[in-house]
Short mmCIF file of C-alpha atoms in Angstrom, two decimals:
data_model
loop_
_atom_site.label_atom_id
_atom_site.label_comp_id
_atom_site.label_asym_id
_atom_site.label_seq_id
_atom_site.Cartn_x
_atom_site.Cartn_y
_atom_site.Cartn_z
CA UNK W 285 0.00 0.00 0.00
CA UNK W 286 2.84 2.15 0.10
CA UNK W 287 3.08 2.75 -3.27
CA UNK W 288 -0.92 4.02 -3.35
CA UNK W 289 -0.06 6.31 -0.52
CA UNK W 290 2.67 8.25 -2.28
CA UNK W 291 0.25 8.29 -5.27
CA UNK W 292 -2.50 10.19 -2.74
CA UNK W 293 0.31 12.40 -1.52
CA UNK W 294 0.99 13.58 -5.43
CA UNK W 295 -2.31 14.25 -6.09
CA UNK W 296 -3.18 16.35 -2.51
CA UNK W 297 0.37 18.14 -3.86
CA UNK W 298 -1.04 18.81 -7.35
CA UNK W 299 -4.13 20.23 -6.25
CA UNK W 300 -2.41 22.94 -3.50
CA UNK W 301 0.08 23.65 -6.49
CA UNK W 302 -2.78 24.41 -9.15
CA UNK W 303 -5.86 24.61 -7.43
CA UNK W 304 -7.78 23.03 -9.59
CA UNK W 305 -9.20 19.25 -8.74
CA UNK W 306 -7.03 16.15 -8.60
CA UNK W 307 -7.95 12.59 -9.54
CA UNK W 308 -6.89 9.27 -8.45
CA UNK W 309 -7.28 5.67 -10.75
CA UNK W 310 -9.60 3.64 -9.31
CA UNK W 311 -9.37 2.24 -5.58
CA UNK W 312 -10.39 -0.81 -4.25
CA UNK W 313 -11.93 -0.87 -0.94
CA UNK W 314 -8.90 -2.27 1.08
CA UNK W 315 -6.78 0.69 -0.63
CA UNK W 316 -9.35 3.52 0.11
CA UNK W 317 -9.02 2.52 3.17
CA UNK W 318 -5.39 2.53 3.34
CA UNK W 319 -5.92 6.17 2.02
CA UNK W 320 -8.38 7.84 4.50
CA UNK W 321 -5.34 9.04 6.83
CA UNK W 322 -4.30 10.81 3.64
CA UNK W 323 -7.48 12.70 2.80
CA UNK W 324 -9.34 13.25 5.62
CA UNK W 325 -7.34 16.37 6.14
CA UNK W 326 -8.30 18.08 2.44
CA UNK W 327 -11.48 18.33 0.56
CA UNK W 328 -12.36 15.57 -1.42
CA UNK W 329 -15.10 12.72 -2.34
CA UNK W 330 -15.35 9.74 -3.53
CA UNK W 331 -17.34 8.27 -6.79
CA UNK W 332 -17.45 5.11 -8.64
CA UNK W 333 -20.01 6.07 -10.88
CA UNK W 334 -23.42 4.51 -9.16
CA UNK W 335 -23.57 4.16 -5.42
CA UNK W 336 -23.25 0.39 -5.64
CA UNK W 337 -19.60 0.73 -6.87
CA UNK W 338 -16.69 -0.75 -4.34
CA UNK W 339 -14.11 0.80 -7.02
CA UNK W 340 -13.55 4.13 -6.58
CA UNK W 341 -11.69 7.15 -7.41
CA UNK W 342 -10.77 10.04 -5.14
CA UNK W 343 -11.33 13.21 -6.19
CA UNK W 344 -9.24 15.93 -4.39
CA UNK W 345 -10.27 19.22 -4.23
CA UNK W 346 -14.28 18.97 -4.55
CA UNK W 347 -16.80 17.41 -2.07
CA UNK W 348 -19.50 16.19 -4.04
CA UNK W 349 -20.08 14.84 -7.55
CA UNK W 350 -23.35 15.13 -8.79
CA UNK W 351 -24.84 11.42 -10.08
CA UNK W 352 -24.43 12.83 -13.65
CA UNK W 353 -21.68 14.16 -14.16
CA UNK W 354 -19.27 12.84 -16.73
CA UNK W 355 -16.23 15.19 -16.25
CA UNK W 356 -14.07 11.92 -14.65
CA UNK W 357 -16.00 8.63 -15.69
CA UNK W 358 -17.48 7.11 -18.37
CA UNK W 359 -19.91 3.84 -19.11
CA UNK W 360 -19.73 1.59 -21.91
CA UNK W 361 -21.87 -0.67 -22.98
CA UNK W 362 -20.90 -4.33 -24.65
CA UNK W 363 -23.56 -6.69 -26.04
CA UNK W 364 -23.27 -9.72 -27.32
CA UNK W 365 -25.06 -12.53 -28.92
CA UNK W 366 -23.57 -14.74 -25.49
CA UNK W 367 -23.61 -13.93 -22.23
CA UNK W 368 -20.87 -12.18 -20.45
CA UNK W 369 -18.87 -13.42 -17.44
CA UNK W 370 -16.73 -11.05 -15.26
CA UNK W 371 -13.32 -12.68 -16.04
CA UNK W 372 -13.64 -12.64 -19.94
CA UNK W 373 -14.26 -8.89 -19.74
CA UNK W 374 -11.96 -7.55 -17.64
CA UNK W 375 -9.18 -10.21 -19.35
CA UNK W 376 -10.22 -8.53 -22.83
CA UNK W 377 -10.15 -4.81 -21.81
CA UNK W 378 -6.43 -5.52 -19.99
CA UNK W 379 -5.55 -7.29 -22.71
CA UNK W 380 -5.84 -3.95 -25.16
CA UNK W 381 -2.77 -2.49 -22.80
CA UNK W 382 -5.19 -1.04 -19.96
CA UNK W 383 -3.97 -1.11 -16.80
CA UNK W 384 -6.50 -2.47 -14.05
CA UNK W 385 -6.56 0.97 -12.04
CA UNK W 386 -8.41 2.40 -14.91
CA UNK W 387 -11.32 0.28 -14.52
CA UNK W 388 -14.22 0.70 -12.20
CA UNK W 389 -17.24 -2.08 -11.23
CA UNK W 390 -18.36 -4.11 -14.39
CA UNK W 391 -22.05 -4.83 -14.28
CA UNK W 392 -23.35 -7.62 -16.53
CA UNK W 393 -26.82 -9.04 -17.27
CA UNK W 394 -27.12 -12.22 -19.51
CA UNK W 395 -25.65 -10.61 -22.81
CA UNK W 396 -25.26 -7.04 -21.93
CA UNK W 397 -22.21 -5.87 -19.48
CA UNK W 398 -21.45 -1.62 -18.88
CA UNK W 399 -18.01 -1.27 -17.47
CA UNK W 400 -16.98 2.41 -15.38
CA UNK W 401 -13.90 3.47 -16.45
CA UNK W 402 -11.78 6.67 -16.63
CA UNK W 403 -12.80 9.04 -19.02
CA UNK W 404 -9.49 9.72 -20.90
CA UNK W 405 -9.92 5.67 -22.07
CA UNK W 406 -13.59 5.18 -23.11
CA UNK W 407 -12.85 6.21 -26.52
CA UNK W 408 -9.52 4.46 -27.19
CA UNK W 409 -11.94 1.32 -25.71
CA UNK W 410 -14.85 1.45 -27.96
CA UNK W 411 -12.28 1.96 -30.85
CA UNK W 412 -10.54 -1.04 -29.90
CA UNK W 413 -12.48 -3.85 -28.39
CA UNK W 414 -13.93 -5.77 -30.67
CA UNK W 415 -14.50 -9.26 -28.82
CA UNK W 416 -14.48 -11.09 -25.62
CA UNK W 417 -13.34 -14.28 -25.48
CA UNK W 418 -14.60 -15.31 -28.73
CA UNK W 419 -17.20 -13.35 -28.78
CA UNK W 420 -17.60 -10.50 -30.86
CA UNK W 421 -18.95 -7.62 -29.39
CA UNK W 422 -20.80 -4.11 -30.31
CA UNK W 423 -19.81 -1.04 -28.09
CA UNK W 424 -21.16 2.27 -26.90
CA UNK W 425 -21.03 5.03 -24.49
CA UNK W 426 -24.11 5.63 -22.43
CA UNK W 427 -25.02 7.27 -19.47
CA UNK W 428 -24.91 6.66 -15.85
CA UNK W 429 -28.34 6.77 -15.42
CA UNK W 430 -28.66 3.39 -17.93
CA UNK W 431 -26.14 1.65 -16.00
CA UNK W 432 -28.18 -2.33 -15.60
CA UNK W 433 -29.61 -2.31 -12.27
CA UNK W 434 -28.35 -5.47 -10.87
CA UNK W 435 -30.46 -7.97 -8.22
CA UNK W 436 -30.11 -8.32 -4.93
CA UNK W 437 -28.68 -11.39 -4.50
CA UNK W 438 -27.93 -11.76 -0.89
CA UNK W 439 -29.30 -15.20 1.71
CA UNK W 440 -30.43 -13.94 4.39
CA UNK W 441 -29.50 -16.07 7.45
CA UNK W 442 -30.44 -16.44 11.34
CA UNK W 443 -28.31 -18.82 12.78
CA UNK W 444 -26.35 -18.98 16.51
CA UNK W 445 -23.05 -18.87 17.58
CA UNK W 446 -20.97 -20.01 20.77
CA UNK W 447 -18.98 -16.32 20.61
CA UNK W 448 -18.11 -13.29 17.89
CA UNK W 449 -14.86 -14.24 16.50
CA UNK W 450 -14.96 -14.22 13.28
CA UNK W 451 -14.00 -17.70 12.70
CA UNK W 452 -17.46 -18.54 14.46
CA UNK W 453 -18.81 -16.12 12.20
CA UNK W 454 -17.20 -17.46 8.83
CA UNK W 455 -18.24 -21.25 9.98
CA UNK W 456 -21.76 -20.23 10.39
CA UNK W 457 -22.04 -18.19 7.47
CA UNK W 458 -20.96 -20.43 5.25
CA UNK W 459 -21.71 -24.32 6.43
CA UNK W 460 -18.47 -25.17 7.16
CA UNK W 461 -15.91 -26.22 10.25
CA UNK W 462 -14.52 -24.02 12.92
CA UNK W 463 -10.94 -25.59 11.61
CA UNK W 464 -11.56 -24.94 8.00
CA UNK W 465 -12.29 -21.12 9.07
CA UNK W 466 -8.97 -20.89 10.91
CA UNK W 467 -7.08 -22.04 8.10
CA UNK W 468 -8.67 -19.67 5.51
CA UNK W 469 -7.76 -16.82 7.87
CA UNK W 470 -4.01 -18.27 8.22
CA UNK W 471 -3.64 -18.57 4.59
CA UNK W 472 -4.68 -14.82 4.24
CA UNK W 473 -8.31 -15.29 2.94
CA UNK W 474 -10.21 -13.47 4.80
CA UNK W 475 -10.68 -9.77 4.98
CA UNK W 476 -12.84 -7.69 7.85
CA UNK W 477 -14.17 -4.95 6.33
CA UNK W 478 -12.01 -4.86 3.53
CA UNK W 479 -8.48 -5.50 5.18
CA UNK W 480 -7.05 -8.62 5.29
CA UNK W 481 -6.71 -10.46 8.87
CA UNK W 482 -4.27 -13.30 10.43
CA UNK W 483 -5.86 -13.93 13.63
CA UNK W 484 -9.30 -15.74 14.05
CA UNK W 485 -9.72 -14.89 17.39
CA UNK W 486 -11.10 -10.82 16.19
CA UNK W 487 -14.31 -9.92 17.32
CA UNK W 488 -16.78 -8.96 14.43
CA UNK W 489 -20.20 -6.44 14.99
CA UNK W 490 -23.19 -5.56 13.70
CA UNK W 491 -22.36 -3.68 10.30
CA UNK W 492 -19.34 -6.02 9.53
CA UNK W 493 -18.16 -7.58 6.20
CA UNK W 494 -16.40 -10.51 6.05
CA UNK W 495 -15.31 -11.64 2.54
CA UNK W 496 -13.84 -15.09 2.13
CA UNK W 497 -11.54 -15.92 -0.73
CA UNK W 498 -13.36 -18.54 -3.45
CA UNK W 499 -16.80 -18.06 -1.28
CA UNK W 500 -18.25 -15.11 -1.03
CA UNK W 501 -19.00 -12.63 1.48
CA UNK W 502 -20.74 -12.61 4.75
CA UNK W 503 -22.54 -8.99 6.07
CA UNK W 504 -23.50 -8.82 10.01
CA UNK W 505 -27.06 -7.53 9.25
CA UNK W 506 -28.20 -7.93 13.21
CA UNK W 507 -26.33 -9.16 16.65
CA UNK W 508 -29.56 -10.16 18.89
CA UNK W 509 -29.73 -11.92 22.33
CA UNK W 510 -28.69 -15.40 23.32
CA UNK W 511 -30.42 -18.86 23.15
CA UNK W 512 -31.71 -20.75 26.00
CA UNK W 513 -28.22 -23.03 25.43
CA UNK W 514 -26.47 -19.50 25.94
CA UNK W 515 -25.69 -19.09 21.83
CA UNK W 516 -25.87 -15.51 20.64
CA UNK W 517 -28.09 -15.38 17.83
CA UNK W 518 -27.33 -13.41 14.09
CA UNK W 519 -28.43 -12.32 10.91
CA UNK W 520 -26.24 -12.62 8.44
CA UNK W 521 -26.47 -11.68 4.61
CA UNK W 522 -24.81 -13.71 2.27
CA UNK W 523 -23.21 -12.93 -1.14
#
C-alpha cells in the first residue's frame, strides 16, 4: 500500500500547487481505506459512478459529484449474442494495454455488461475492443443513469453462535468447520471490512463484512440476544 499512498500524496500536492481538482485511478476498498489518513485532512469525495460501486476514485479538491456528471468517468456498454462473465471482460479490456486501475465495477446481465472506467480511455476502448473471449462484441457510451440495475442477490441467514470471532462467524455463514475457518484466515483469505486479517480470534459487529476468498462474502445484518443453550443469535447476509 505504500506505493498508493505516495500516489495520494501527489495528487493532494497537485491540487495545493494548481488549485484546480485532482484525480486518483480507481481504488479498491482495502486501498481507500489505506488512504483515508491521507485525505481526511483536504477536501475531497469519492465516486465510482453509481452508489453500488466498491471501485472508486478520489477526487481531491471537490466534495461532491453530482450522479451525472461525466467530467471523470465514463460507461460503456458491450452486447453480445452470449452472455458475459466477469473474467472474460476484464481479461479482454487488460488485454488492449489497460492497466487495471483504470477500470471501475463491471455490471453484466445475460448478454449485456457496462463497465466504469476513466474518461481519458472510453474512446480508445470502444475503438478497440472488438471481442471477448470469442465473442464478438458491439460497443457504446451511455449514461450513468442506464447503468443495468443489478439484483439483490444476498441469503439472508439467522443462525447462533458459541462467541463473535470471526472464525465462528465465517463457519456459520458459510456451512463449514470451525478448523476450515482458521485455516482460511491463516492462509490470508479473509478480509474484515475490507483488510485482510491473520488472527481468528477478532471480534466482528453488527455492520461487519467478512469476505472469504473462493466463497463469497458474509454482512452482520443484526447481533440479537442469546439462546436458552447461551448461543448468541445473528443475521447474516450472504453474497
Amino acid at each position: 500500500m505504500k506505493y498508493i499512498n505516495e500516489k495520494i500524496s501527489d495528487k493532494i500536492e497537485q491540487f495545493y500547487k494548481s488549485g484546480k481538482a485532482s484525480v486518483t485511478n480507481f481504488l479498491d476498498p482495502s486501498e481507500i481505506v489505506s488512504v483515508m489518513h491521507e485525505v481526511k485532512f483536504v477536501e475531497h469525495c469519492m465516486w465510482g459512478g453509481v452508489e453500488e460501486a466498491e471501485r472508486k476514485i478520489i477526487i481531491i479538491g471537490e466534495e461532491i459529484v453530482e450522479p451525472d456528471n461525466q467530467d471523470f468517468l465514463s460507461v460503456i456498454r458491450l452486447k453480445s449474442e452470449s452472455s458475459f462473465s466477469h473474467r472474460s471482460v476484464l481479461g479482454s479490456v487488460l488485454g488492449l494495454g489497460i492497466k487495471r486501475e483504470m477500470i471501475g465495477d463491471i455490471f453484466i446481465k445475460e448478454n449485456l455488461c457496462d463497465i466504469i472506467v476513466v474518461k481519458n480511455i472510453a474512446e480508445y476502448i470502444i475503438n478497440n475492443l472488438k471481442f471477448v473471449g470469442r465473442d464478438k462484441v458491439s460497443i457504446s457510451e451511455i449514461l450513468f443513469s442506464e447503468i443495468l440495475v443489478t439484483e439483490n442477490t444476498a441469503k439472508e441467514i439467522k443462525t447462533t453462535v458459541s462467541s463473535l470471532r470471526v472464525d465462528a462467524v465465517i463457519s456459520a455463514g458459510f456451512g463449514i468447520s470451525r478448523e476450515k475457518s482458521a485455516a482460511l484466515i491463516k492462509g490470508e483469505g479473509v478480509k474484515l471490512n475490507h483488510i485482510l486479517i491473520k488472527s481468528a480470534v477478532k471480534t466482528v459487529h453488527s455492520g461487519d463484512l467478512i469476505s472469504v476468498r473462493g466463497k463469497g462474502r458474509i454482512e452482520i445484518i443484526k447481533v440479537g440476544g442469546t439462546s436458552k443453550s447461551g448461543r448468541i443469535k445473528l443475521t447474516l447476509a450472504r453474497k
